[in-house]
DNA sequence: TTTCGAATAGTCAATATTGAATAATTATAA
DNA sequence: TTATAATTATTCAATATTGACTATTCGAAA
């Protein structure tokens, strides 16, 4: 649903056609969505059928006609509803990179450490990239700041993990050995 | 691909049938994946076709037969490859909750603040929940700690945002007014 | 003025994901 | 004992997602 909120929110500020929307998201809002082009088109079609947006055909030169979308009244309503829901809620992220962490003990300690140090470097690199993004206007700056804040926190966490692995000791509060919990034998 | 890593990693530790796998993930590894039941079955079938795992039919009582999966040699190989890739890499998260933040200025300031305070409370609640999870064995504890670390960082960030909105001033380093960047008029 | 790469604009077949249904077995409480 | 709820186990139709392709126009270098 958040993708709908995104599209509606942008269209509310200014009407656009599909490619423009996609391009705008790519350039300014990539940090909060991974909507692909085809998905954007799919959702626009769907929301048009559902009556939240309406399209006007526009011809420029002798290019093929483009559909320029704008919000309808019920689209405005949906936008507000989705915005209110979004703001009040917290969605716990899924750290899929942690899947590897769960199987850390399947690799020789030195190998695992080397790989984690590489991850650490990748993160530092990205942090520098984010810090070097020229100041975006409006709320985008806020979103980038959020990414930076998060990344710093993640770097700190991974740093501690690496340090504790280097000590050969378990990381704080982790009892016993590494590895995922023992699996009960099949019933 | 991370879902494959997850399934292979668990199967490497002990052979299981589909439901067992799914149940195990739900109970212990929900913080690093959101794999649904049907997706788990789909992937198991696929990996069987691809030769990474092989199934043995098992009958218990007169229940319908179950397929118990185990890694093949090429499955072990794929597991290691995916693990190495995973550990060395960092995948920037997509904060879809930030979509709402980008449209904060579409709501009266007081309304927006009230909603963000609600989000803040939700996060505190979840933090307490995480802190009260009884100590899991093995690496799961580490993953939960990671969630806690992250959540604390997110709470701090949102706290600052709320404070700066309460001041009526722009949050640090955010220039000019709120809102997503101006959209160039269509070409 | 031709050509070649980039930008614009969109489509579609293939793939992936999931909510909901099915169905058997076992536990539980009435 | 006998409903009924919970657990075990899987399937499938409907939806959603995306990589790869098509096609036009524009800019600029040769």
XYZ file of C-alpha atoms (C1' of nucleotides) in Angstrom:
434
model
C 0.000 0.000 0.000
C 2.907 2.349 0.625
C 3.624 2.420 -3.087
C 0.138 3.774 -3.654
C 0.719 6.434 -1.014
C 3.902 7.405 -2.790
C 2.320 7.722 -6.221
C -0.726 9.555 -4.915
C 1.440 11.913 -2.889
C 3.538 12.890 -5.853
C 0.535 13.272 -8.142
C -1.131 15.446 -5.527
C 1.728 17.903 -5.817
C 1.745 17.927 -9.591
C 0.148 15.882 -12.320
C 2.499 13.676 -14.288
C 2.673 10.789 -16.723
C 4.059 7.380 -15.858
C 7.645 7.781 -16.900
C 7.959 11.140 -15.197
C 6.673 9.645 -11.963
C 9.082 6.764 -12.133
C 11.977 9.015 -12.975
C 11.159 11.384 -10.147
C 11.046 8.537 -7.647
C 14.355 7.152 -8.874
C 16.042 10.501 -8.506
C 14.586 11.716 -5.232
C 12.914 8.969 -3.263
C 14.959 5.840 -3.919
C 15.884 5.687 -0.216
C 12.312 4.929 0.806
C 11.095 2.695 -1.979
C 12.303 0.191 -4.534
C 9.374 0.498 -6.889
C 10.367 -0.594 -10.375
C 9.156 1.005 -13.579
C 6.795 -1.760 -14.578
C 5.300 -1.813 -11.097
C 4.664 1.904 -11.223
C 2.788 1.522 -14.502
C 0.854 -1.423 -13.122
C -0.263 0.529 -10.068
C -1.204 3.581 -12.113
C -3.440 1.447 -14.321
C -4.969 -0.181 -11.306
C -5.633 3.048 -9.466
C -7.184 4.480 -12.599
C -9.572 1.515 -12.781
C -10.313 1.981 -9.095
C -11.109 5.631 -9.695
C -8.416 7.161 -7.508
C -6.693 8.890 -10.389
C -7.775 9.882 -13.850
C -5.758 10.159 -17.012
C -5.839 12.715 -19.776
C -4.211 11.846 -23.080
C -1.593 14.356 -24.035
C 0.160 14.699 -27.388
C 3.486 16.462 -27.727
C 4.917 16.743 -31.224
C 4.303 13.464 -32.985
C 5.395 11.310 -30.090
C 2.963 8.598 -29.102
C 0.321 10.046 -26.760
C 1.057 10.006 -23.046
C -1.367 9.562 -20.200
C -1.095 12.397 -17.710
C -2.550 11.445 -14.349
C -4.163 13.562 -11.671
C -5.908 12.746 -8.390
C -9.677 12.448 -8.239
C -11.621 13.385 -5.123
C -11.580 9.786 -3.907
C -7.859 9.727 -4.644
C -7.342 12.707 -2.339
C -9.320 10.872 0.294
C -7.310 7.667 -0.103
C -4.097 9.664 0.044
C -5.013 11.183 3.365
C -6.116 7.861 4.778
C -2.906 6.130 3.731
C -0.793 9.020 4.991
C -2.438 8.946 8.407
C -1.982 5.172 8.636
C 1.627 5.406 7.563
C 2.573 8.123 10.016
C 1.028 6.417 13.024
C 2.598 3.058 12.340
C 6.014 1.464 12.689
C 7.029 -1.390 10.411
C 9.907 -3.407 11.823
C 12.493 -3.809 9.092
C 13.560 -7.224 7.917
C 17.340 -7.465 8.005
C 17.928 -10.078 5.373
C 21.665 -9.515 5.685
C 21.309 -11.090 9.122
C 20.571 -14.457 7.554
C 24.286 -14.824 6.941
C 25.013 -13.773 10.528
C 22.817 -16.635 11.695
C 25.113 -19.100 9.914
C 28.385 -17.476 10.863
C 29.564 -20.624 12.592
C 29.444 -22.583 9.336
C 32.665 -20.887 8.228
C 36.131 -20.979 9.790
C 36.386 -18.052 12.204
C 39.092 -16.277 10.201
C 37.164 -16.564 6.943
C 34.013 -15.224 8.558
C 35.910 -12.327 10.071
C 37.497 -11.400 6.769
C 34.101 -11.300 5.089
C 32.547 -9.210 7.832
C 35.411 -6.758 7.592
C 34.623 -6.457 3.901
C 30.993 -5.766 4.757
C 32.186 -3.161 7.230
C 34.178 -1.403 4.539
C 31.260 -1.474 2.130
C 29.177 0.247 4.767
C 31.779 2.924 5.445
C 31.993 3.578 1.741
C 28.261 3.996 1.456
C 28.255 6.294 4.458
C 30.756 8.558 2.736
C 28.635 8.474 -0.422
C 25.547 9.504 1.501
C 27.418 12.278 3.267
C 28.593 13.609 -0.071
C 25.180 13.807 -1.698
C 24.675 17.503 -2.488
C 21.890 18.994 -0.350
C 18.529 17.975 -1.783
C 15.658 20.375 -1.448
C 12.687 19.714 0.810
C 12.007 16.516 2.681
C 14.438 14.432 0.670
C 17.243 15.864 2.793
C 15.485 14.506 5.846
C 15.260 11.038 4.341
C 18.939 11.041 3.472
C 19.755 12.143 6.995
C 17.727 9.226 8.244
C 19.739 6.825 6.100
C 22.947 8.327 7.455
C 21.763 8.016 11.032
C 20.785 4.415 10.457
C 23.985 3.523 8.692
C 26.089 4.959 11.514
C 24.164 2.837 13.957
C 24.648 -0.259 11.810
C 28.356 0.395 11.483
C 28.615 0.643 15.239
C 26.780 -2.649 15.669
C 28.859 -4.518 13.144
C 32.008 -3.013 14.641
C 31.120 -4.441 18.017
C 30.302 -7.832 16.521
C 33.637 -7.950 14.737
C 35.469 -6.904 17.881
C 33.803 -9.584 19.938
C 34.568 -12.228 17.317
C 38.181 -11.072 17.309
C 38.270 -11.616 21.058
C 37.058 -15.109 20.367
C 34.514 -14.443 23.068
C 30.775 -14.483 22.556
C 29.294 -11.066 21.947
C 27.666 -9.470 24.965
C 24.598 -11.266 26.299
C 24.905 -14.098 23.798
C 25.055 -17.259 25.822
C 26.793 -20.511 25.005
C 27.994 -21.266 21.506
C 27.214 -19.847 18.090
C 24.755 -21.311 15.634
C 21.031 -21.345 15.251
C 19.060 -23.148 17.906
C 19.089 -26.906 17.900
C 16.262 -28.300 15.885
C 14.077 -30.801 17.628
C 14.132 -34.078 15.764
C 11.125 -34.432 13.442
C 7.920 -35.415 15.169
C 18.437 -15.334 -3.043
C 18.635 -14.816 0.703
C 15.601 -17.024 1.165
C 17.501 -19.826 -0.508
C 20.439 -19.251 1.805
C 18.087 -19.457 4.745
C 16.461 -22.714 3.680
C 19.758 -24.345 2.724
C 21.353 -23.249 5.990
C 18.639 -24.780 8.091
C 18.554 -27.977 6.057
C 22.313 -28.222 6.393
C 21.925 -28.415 10.150
C 19.143 -30.957 10.044
C 16.902 -32.438 7.385
C 13.279 -31.393 7.556
C 10.030 -31.323 5.659
C 8.358 -28.165 4.415
C 6.094 -27.358 7.290
C 8.808 -27.942 9.841
C 11.087 -25.557 7.994
C 8.430 -22.889 7.827
C 7.517 -23.318 11.461
C 11.125 -23.130 12.545
C 11.672 -19.913 10.612
C 8.530 -18.364 12.076
C 9.608 -19.166 15.602
C 13.294 -18.329 15.452
C 14.199 -16.293 12.424
C 11.252 -14.012 11.782
C 13.452 -10.978 12.467
C 15.548 -11.599 9.361
C 12.982 -12.804 6.857
C 9.341 -12.551 5.956
C 9.134 -15.727 3.929
C 5.573 -16.974 3.817
C 4.562 -20.601 3.931
C 3.615 -20.916 0.288
C 6.863 -19.247 -0.738
C 8.875 -21.716 1.302
C 7.175 -24.621 -0.456
C 7.691 -22.974 -3.825
C 11.402 -22.548 -3.205
C 11.803 -26.085 -1.910
C 10.219 -27.465 -5.061
C 12.376 -25.256 -7.200
C 15.597 -26.144 -5.436
C 14.702 -29.797 -5.728
C 14.293 -29.425 -9.486
C 17.586 -27.560 -9.596
C 19.266 -30.389 -7.725
C 20.338 -28.467 -4.630
C 18.220 -30.538 -2.298
C 16.657 -33.941 -2.538
C 13.484 -35.241 -0.975
C 12.713 -38.591 0.600
C 9.070 -39.517 1.097
C 8.338 -40.329 4.684
C 5.186 -41.927 6.067
C 4.180 -41.583 9.701
C 1.020 -43.424 10.729
C -1.498 -43.029 7.939
C -0.916 -39.344 7.456
C -0.299 -38.282 3.915
C 3.359 -38.793 3.040
C 5.743 -35.927 3.736
C 8.768 -34.941 1.752
C 11.834 -34.736 3.945
C 14.548 -32.633 2.352
C 18.302 -32.782 2.681
C 21.163 -30.957 0.952
C 22.929 -32.506 -2.001
C 26.596 -31.888 -2.691
C 25.756 -29.038 -5.040
C 23.420 -27.694 -2.382
C 26.294 -27.546 0.092
C 28.291 -25.705 -2.525
C 25.522 -23.216 -3.241
C 25.055 -22.672 0.488
C 28.670 -21.726 0.959
C 28.630 -19.452 -2.055
C 25.507 -17.635 -0.915
C 26.824 -17.374 2.629
C 30.078 -15.823 1.497
C 28.220 -13.365 -0.721
C 25.818 -12.456 2.055
C 28.472 -11.846 4.670
C 30.603 -9.620 2.467
C 27.735 -7.468 1.322
C 25.595 -4.689 2.764
C 22.065 -4.149 1.490
C 20.753 -0.678 2.274
C 17.328 -1.040 3.820
C 14.304 0.576 2.266
C 12.446 2.593 4.894
C 8.980 2.544 3.466
C 7.707 4.237 6.606
C 9.626 7.269 5.389
C 7.208 7.723 2.527
C 4.827 9.306 4.990
C 7.614 11.501 6.351
C 8.129 12.830 2.847
C 4.547 14.094 2.802
C 4.466 15.407 6.357
C 3.649 18.898 5.149
C 0.359 17.726 3.623
C -1.163 17.577 7.096
C -1.729 20.359 9.652
C 1.339 20.477 11.887
C -0.538 19.439 15.031
C -2.165 16.472 13.309
C 1.158 15.301 11.929
C 2.786 15.623 15.333
C 0.042 13.627 17.034
C 0.468 10.801 14.545
C 4.234 10.759 14.901
C 3.883 10.595 18.668
C 1.686 7.561 18.175
C 4.373 6.011 15.991
C 6.883 6.810 18.701
C 4.797 4.977 21.286
C 4.400 1.974 19.007
C 8.158 1.802 18.730
C 8.696 2.027 22.474
C 6.189 -0.748 22.961
C 7.953 -2.956 20.484
C 11.285 -2.200 22.138
C 9.910 -3.432 25.444
C 8.566 -6.537 23.739
C 11.945 -7.295 22.218
C 13.688 -6.728 25.526
C 11.327 -9.171 27.185
C 11.845 -12.033 24.752
C 13.299 -14.863 26.848
C 16.915 -15.587 25.870
C 16.938 -17.589 22.670
C 19.692 -20.095 22.181
C 22.437 -19.654 19.636
C 22.642 -16.937 17.030
C 18.999 -15.940 17.340
C 19.925 -13.952 20.455
C 22.348 -11.980 18.344
C 19.670 -11.184 15.772
C 17.274 -10.001 18.447
C 20.002 -7.822 19.932
C 20.495 -6.342 16.500
C 16.797 -5.472 16.274
C 16.993 -3.857 19.706
C 20.036 -1.843 18.738
C 18.343 -0.691 15.559
C 15.089 0.157 17.255
C 16.856 2.277 19.869
C 18.545 4.179 17.088
C 15.235 4.680 15.274
C 13.542 5.884 18.434
C 16.303 8.420 18.917
C 15.904 9.642 15.353
C 12.152 9.976 15.526
C 12.476 11.681 18.912
C 14.698 14.326 17.395
C 12.351 14.799 14.456
C 9.395 15.259 16.767
C 11.336 17.697 18.927
C 12.348 19.768 15.942
C 8.774 19.837 14.652
C 7.603 20.929 18.082
C 10.042 23.819 17.888
C 8.412 24.735 14.638
C 11.926 24.964 13.265
C 13.259 22.869 10.429
C 15.159 19.820 11.627
C 18.919 20.181 11.646
C 20.518 20.624 8.253
C 17.186 20.702 6.418
C 17.123 23.905 4.443
C 14.110 25.952 3.459
C 10.594 24.565 3.768
C 9.146 21.090 4.000
C 7.821 19.042 1.116
C 9.288 16.990 -1.640
C 11.360 18.813 -4.187
C 9.583 20.932 -6.740
C 8.718 18.991 -9.816
C 9.822 20.461 -13.079
C 6.817 21.052 -15.291
C 6.361 18.271 -17.844
C 8.696 18.452 -20.784
C 23.825 15.449 -42.445
C 24.450 11.031 -40.873
C 25.159 8.288 -37.038
C 25.287 6.861 -32.504
C 24.367 7.136 -27.827
C 21.321 8.909 -24.301
C 16.856 10.112 -22.742
C 11.982 9.359 -23.063
C 7.882 6.273 -22.662
C 5.832 2.257 -22.223
C 4.622 -2.986 -22.760
C 4.618 -7.837 -21.776
C 5.833 -12.604 -20.932
C 7.923 -14.885 -17.301
C 8.548 -15.288 -12.535
C 7.538 -14.777 -7.709
C 4.419 -14.209 -3.886
C 0.651 -14.993 -1.129
C -4.204 -15.430 0.912
C -7.228 -18.795 1.302
C -8.728 -23.341 0.899
C -8.208 -28.281 1.899
C -7.673 -32.163 4.716
C -5.895 -35.218 8.070
C -4.594 -35.811 12.985
C -4.393 -34.837 17.747
C -5.548 -32.382 21.989
C -9.155 -30.572 24.971
C -12.987 -29.679 27.272
C -17.896 -30.385 27.826
C -18.091 -39.808 23.974
C -18.222 -36.388 21.083
C -17.910 -32.006 19.405
C -14.533 -28.508 18.525
C -10.355 -26.225 18.506
C -5.552 -26.394 17.443
C -1.737 -28.334 14.962
C 0.290 -30.423 11.030
C 1.068 -30.307 5.966
C 0.369 -28.909 1.537
C -1.719 -26.932 -2.720
C -3.450 -23.526 -5.887
C -5.728 -19.708 -8.115
C -5.212 -14.978 -8.013
C -2.071 -11.142 -7.599
C 2.030 -8.713 -7.825
C 6.625 -7.919 -9.536
C 10.128 -7.442 -12.706
C 13.795 -8.128 -16.400
C 14.079 -7.471 -20.852
C 12.394 -5.695 -24.910
C 10.370 -2.157 -28.208
C 10.147 2.245 -30.230
C 10.531 7.183 -30.699
C 12.946 11.505 -30.224
C 16.808 14.449 -29.206
C 21.583 16.099 -28.932
C 26.056 16.328 -30.416
C 30.094 14.753 -32.531
C 32.209 13.342 -36.726
